[in-house]
Coordinates of C-alpha atoms (C1' of nucleotides) in Angstrom, one line a residue:
Chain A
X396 CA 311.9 234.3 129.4
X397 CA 309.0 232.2 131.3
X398 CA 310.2 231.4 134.6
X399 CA 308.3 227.9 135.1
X400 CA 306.5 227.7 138.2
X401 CA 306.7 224.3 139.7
X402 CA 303.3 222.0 139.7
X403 CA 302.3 220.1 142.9
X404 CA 300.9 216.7 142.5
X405 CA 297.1 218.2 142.1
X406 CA 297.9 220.3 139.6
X407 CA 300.1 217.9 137.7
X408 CA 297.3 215.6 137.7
X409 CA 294.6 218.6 136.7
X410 CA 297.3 219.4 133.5
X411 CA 297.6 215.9 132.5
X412 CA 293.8 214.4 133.1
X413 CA 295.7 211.8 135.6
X414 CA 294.7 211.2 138.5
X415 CA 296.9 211.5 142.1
X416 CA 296.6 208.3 143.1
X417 CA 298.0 207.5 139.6
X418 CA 300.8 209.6 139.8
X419 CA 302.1 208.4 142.9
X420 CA 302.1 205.0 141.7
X421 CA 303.9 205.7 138.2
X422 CA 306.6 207.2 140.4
X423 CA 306.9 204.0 143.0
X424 CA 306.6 201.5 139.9
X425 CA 309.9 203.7 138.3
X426 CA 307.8 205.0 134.8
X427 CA 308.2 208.8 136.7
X428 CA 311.2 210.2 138.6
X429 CA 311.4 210.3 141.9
X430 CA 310.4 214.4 141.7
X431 CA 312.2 217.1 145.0
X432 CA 309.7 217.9 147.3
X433 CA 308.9 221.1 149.5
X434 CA 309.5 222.0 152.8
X435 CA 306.6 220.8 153.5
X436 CA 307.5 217.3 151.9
X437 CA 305.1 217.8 149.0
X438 CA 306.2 216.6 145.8
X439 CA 307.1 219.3 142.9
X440 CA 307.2 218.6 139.7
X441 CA 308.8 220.7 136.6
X442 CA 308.9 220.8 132.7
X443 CA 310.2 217.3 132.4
X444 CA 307.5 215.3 134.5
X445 CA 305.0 217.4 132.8
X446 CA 306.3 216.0 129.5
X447 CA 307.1 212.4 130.6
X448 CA 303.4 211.9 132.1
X449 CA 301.9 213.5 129.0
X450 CA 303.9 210.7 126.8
X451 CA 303.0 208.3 129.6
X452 CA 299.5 209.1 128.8
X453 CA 298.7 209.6 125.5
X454 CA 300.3 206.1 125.5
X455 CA 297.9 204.4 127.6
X456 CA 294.9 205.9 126.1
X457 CA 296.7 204.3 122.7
X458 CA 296.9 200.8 125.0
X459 CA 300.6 200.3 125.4
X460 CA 301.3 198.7 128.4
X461 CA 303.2 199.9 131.2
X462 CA 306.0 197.6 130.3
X463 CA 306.0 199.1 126.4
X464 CA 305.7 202.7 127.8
X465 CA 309.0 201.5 129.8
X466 CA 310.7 200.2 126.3
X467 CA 309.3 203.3 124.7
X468 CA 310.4 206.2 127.4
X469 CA 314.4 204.1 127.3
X470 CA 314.3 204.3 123.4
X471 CA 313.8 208.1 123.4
X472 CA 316.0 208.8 125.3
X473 CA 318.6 207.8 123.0
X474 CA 317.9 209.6 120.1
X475 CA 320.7 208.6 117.6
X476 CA 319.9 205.2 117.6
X477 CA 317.6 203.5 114.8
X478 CA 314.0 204.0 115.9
X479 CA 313.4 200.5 114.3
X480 CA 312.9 198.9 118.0
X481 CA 310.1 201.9 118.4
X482 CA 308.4 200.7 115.1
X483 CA 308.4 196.6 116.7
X484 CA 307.0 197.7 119.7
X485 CA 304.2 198.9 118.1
X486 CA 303.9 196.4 115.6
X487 CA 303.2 193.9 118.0
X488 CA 300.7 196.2 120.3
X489 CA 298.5 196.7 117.3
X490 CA 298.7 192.6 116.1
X491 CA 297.6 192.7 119.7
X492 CA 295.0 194.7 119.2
X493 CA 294.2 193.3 115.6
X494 CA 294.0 190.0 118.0
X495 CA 291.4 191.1 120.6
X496 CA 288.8 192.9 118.3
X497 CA 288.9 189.6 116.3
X498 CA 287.9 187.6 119.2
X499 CA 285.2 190.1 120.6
X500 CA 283.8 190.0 117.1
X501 CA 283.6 186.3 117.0
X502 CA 281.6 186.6 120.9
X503 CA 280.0 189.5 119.2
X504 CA 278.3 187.4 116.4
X505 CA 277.7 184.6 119.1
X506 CA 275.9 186.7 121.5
X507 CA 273.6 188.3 119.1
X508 CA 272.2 184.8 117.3
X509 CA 271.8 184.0 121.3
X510 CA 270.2 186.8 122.0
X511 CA 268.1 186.9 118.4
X512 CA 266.3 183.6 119.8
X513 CA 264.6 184.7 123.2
X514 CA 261.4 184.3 122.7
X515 CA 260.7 186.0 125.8
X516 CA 258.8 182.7 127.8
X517 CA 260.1 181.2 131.1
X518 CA 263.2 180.2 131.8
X519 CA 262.4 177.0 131.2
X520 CA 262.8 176.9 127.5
X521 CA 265.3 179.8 127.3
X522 CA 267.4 179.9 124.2
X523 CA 270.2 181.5 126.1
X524 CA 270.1 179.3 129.5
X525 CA 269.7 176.3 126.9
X526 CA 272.8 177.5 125.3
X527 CA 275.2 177.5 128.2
X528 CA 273.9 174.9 130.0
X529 CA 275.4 171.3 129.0
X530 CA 274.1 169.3 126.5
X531 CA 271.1 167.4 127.5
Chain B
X34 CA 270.7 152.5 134.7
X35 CA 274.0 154.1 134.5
X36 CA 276.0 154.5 138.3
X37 CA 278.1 157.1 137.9
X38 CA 281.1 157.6 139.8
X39 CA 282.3 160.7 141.6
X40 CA 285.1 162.9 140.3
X41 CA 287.8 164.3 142.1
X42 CA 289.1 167.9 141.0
X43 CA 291.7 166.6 138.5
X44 CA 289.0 164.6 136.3
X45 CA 286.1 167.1 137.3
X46 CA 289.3 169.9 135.2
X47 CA 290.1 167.5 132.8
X48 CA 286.9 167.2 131.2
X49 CA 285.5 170.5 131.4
X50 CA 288.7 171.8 130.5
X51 CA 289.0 174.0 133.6
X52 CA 292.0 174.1 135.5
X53 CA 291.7 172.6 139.3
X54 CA 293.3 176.0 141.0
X55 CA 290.1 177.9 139.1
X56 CA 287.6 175.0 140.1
X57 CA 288.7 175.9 143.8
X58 CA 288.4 179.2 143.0
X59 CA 284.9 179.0 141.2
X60 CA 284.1 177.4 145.0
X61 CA 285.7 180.2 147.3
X62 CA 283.8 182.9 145.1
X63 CA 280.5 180.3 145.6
X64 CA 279.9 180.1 142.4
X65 CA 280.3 176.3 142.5
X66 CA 278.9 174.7 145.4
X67 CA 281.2 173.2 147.9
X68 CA 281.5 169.2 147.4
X69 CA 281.3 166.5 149.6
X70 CA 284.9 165.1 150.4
X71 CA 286.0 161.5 150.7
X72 CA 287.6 159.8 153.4
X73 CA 290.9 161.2 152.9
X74 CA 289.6 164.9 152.6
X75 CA 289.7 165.3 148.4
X76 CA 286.6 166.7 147.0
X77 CA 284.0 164.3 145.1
X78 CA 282.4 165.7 142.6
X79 CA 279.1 164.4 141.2
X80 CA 276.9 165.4 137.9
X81 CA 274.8 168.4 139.3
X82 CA 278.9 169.8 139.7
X83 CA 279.9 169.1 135.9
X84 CA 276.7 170.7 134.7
X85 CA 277.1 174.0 136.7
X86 CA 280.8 174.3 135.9
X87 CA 280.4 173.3 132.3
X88 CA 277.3 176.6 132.2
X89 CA 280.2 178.5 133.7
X90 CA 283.0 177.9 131.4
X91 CA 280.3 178.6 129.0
X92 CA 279.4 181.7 129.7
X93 CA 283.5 182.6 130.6
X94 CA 284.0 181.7 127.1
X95 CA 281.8 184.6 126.4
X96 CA 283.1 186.7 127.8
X97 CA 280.6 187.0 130.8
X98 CA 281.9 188.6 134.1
X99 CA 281.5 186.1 137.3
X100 CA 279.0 189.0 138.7
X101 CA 276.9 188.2 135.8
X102 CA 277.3 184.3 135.8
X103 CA 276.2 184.1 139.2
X104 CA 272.9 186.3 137.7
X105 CA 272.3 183.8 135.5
X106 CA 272.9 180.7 137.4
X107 CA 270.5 182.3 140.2
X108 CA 268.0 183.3 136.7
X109 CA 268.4 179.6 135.8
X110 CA 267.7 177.8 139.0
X111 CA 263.8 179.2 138.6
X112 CA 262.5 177.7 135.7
X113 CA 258.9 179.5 135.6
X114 CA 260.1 182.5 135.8
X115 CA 260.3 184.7 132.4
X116 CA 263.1 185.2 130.9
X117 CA 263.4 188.5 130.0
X118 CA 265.9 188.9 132.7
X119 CA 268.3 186.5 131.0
X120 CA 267.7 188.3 127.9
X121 CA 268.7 191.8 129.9
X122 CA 272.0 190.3 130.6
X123 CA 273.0 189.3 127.4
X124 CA 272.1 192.5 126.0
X125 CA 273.7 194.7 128.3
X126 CA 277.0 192.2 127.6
X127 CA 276.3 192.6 123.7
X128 CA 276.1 196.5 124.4
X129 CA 279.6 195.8 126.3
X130 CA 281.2 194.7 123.6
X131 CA 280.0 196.2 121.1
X132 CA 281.5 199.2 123.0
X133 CA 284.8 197.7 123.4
X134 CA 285.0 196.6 119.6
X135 CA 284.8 200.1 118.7
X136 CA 286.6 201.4 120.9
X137 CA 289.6 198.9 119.6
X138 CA 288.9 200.3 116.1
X139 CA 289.4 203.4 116.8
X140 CA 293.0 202.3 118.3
X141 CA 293.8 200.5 115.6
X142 CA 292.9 203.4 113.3
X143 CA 295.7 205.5 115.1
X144 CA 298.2 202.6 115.6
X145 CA 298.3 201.8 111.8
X146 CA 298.6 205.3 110.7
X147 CA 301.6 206.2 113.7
X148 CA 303.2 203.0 112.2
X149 CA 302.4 204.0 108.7
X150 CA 304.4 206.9 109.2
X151 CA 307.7 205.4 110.3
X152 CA 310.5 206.0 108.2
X153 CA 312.8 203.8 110.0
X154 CA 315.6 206.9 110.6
X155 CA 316.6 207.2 114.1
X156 CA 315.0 207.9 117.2
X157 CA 315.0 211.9 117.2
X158 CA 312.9 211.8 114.1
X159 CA 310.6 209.2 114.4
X160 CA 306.9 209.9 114.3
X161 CA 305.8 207.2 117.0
X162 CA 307.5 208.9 119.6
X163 CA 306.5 212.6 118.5
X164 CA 303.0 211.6 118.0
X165 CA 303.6 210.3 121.8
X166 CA 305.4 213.0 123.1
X167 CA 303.9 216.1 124.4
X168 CA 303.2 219.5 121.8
X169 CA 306.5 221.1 121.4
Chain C
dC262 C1' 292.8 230.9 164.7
dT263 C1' 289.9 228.1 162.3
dT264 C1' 288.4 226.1 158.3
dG265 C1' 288.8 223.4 154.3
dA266 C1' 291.5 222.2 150.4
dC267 C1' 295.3 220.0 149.6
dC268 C1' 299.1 216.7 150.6
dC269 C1' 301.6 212.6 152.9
dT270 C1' 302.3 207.3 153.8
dG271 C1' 300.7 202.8 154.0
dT272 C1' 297.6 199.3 153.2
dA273 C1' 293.9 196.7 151.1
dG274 C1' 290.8 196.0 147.3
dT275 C1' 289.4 195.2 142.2
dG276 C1' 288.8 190.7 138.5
dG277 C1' 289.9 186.4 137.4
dC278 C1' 292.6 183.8 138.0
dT279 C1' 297.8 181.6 138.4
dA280 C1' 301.7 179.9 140.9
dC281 C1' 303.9 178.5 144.4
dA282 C1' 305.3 176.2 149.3
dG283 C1' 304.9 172.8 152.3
dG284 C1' 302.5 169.2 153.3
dG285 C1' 299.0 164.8 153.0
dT286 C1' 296.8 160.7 150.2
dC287 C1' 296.5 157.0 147.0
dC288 C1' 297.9 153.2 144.4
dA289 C1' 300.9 150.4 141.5
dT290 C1' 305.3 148.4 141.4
dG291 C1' 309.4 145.9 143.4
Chain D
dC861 C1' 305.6 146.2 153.1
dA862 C1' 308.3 150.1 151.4
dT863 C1' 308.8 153.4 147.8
dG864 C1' 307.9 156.6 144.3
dG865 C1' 305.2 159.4 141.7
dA866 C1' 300.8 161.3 140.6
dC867 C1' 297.5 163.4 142.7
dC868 C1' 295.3 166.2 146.4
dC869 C1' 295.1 169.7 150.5
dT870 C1' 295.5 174.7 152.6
dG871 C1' 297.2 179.1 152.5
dT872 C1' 299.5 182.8 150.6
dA873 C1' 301.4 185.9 147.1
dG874 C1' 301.6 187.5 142.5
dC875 C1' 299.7 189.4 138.1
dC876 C1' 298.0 194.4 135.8
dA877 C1' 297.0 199.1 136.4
dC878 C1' 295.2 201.2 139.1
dT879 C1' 291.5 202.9 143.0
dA880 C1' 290.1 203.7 147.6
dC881 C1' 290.5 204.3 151.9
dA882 C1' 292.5 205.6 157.0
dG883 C1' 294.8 208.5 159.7
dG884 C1' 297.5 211.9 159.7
dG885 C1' 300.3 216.6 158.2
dT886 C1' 300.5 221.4 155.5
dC887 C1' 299.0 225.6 153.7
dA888 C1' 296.5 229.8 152.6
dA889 C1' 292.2 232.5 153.0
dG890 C1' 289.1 234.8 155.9

DNA sequence: CTTGACCCTGTAGTGGCTACAGGGTCCATG
DNA sequence: CATGGACCCTGTAGCCACTACAGGGTCAAG
């Protein structure tokens, strides 16, 4: 059997690609257990924390908020209930998302007919200046 | 000739659709010059104000950072100058979002195929949180 | 025993606002 | 002339999700 050597906060953060600072604050905003520390008050971490920063993670780099990864970490744990509440979470995170790249394509198509009408003179009759200052 | 009348902050948000708390903020930052006040300390604000604010909004709408508004208003004040340097900034805001659109893509593209996947059983077996959690 | 890598707490800063609290001003109505 | 309500003032704190110190303590190798 592996006997599990426990992680300080560096190498917790060199397993999961987090960073310290990070960690720390995950554990003082409640989304990481408060982990037992060594005689020399460092923090050490096990198994567990390994996994629940890993979900923590891969959850942020997929754009959940903090808040959702909250919802999320509370619905797992109870693994007999209906994992609809899982499926509306991220229902509304991808509208969300659905949402945004809308918008940045709309700025997208404005900024390039902006930008497709420099003519490359003074400022004076610059397409783009002309275009955000008011009219006349 | 047309004598206009000073605005105070309310009428100065109401028609450039700003709120007042941002106009004041617009001022701390200096990115809107500070006004002249009245008698009984409000601000007054005159045309040269509307223009500047209406340019920022503008430009907010986007989806310019306040760093790179100021670069433009400061661009904008010099009117012989060429505006290639205007044209820089746009670009390098195109490039921005171009990189942020794609990057949203590529999240939706996992989203919708973890959602794809649920089969609306319970929690233990749901793919959202497996595809979350961390390799067996 | 010293060095340097690591760790600790606490605080402040980022961007771009937003939201108060606790007051002052202005003007129309009674 | 008093009152009420809309407006304005300053200053501060909060939002999100960190990031970056400052000023110290701990630990292990050489």
């Amino acid at each position: 059997m592996v006997v599990e050597k426990p992680l300080n906060i560096g190498a917790l953060a060199r397993v999961t690609g987090t960073k310290v600072e990070t960690i720390r604050w995950y554990e003082r905003v409640g989304l990481l257990p408060v982990p037992a520390r060594s005689a020399g008050n460092y923090r050490t971490y096990g198994e567990p924390h390994l996994g629940r920063l890993s979900f923590i993670r891969r959850a942020r780099d997929l754009g959940f908020s903090l808040e959702q990864i909250r919802a999320l970490l509370d619905l797992a744990e109870d693994r007999e209930r209906s994992c609809d509440a899982v499926d509306v979470i991220a229902r509304e995170h991808l509208d969300e998302v659905d949402r945004k790249i809308a918008d940045l394509q709309a700025l997208q198509r404005e900024l390039a007919s902006l930008i497709g009408q420099c003519r490359h003179g003074n400022v004076a009759e610059c397409r783009i200046i002309e275009a955000l200052a008011p009219p006349k």
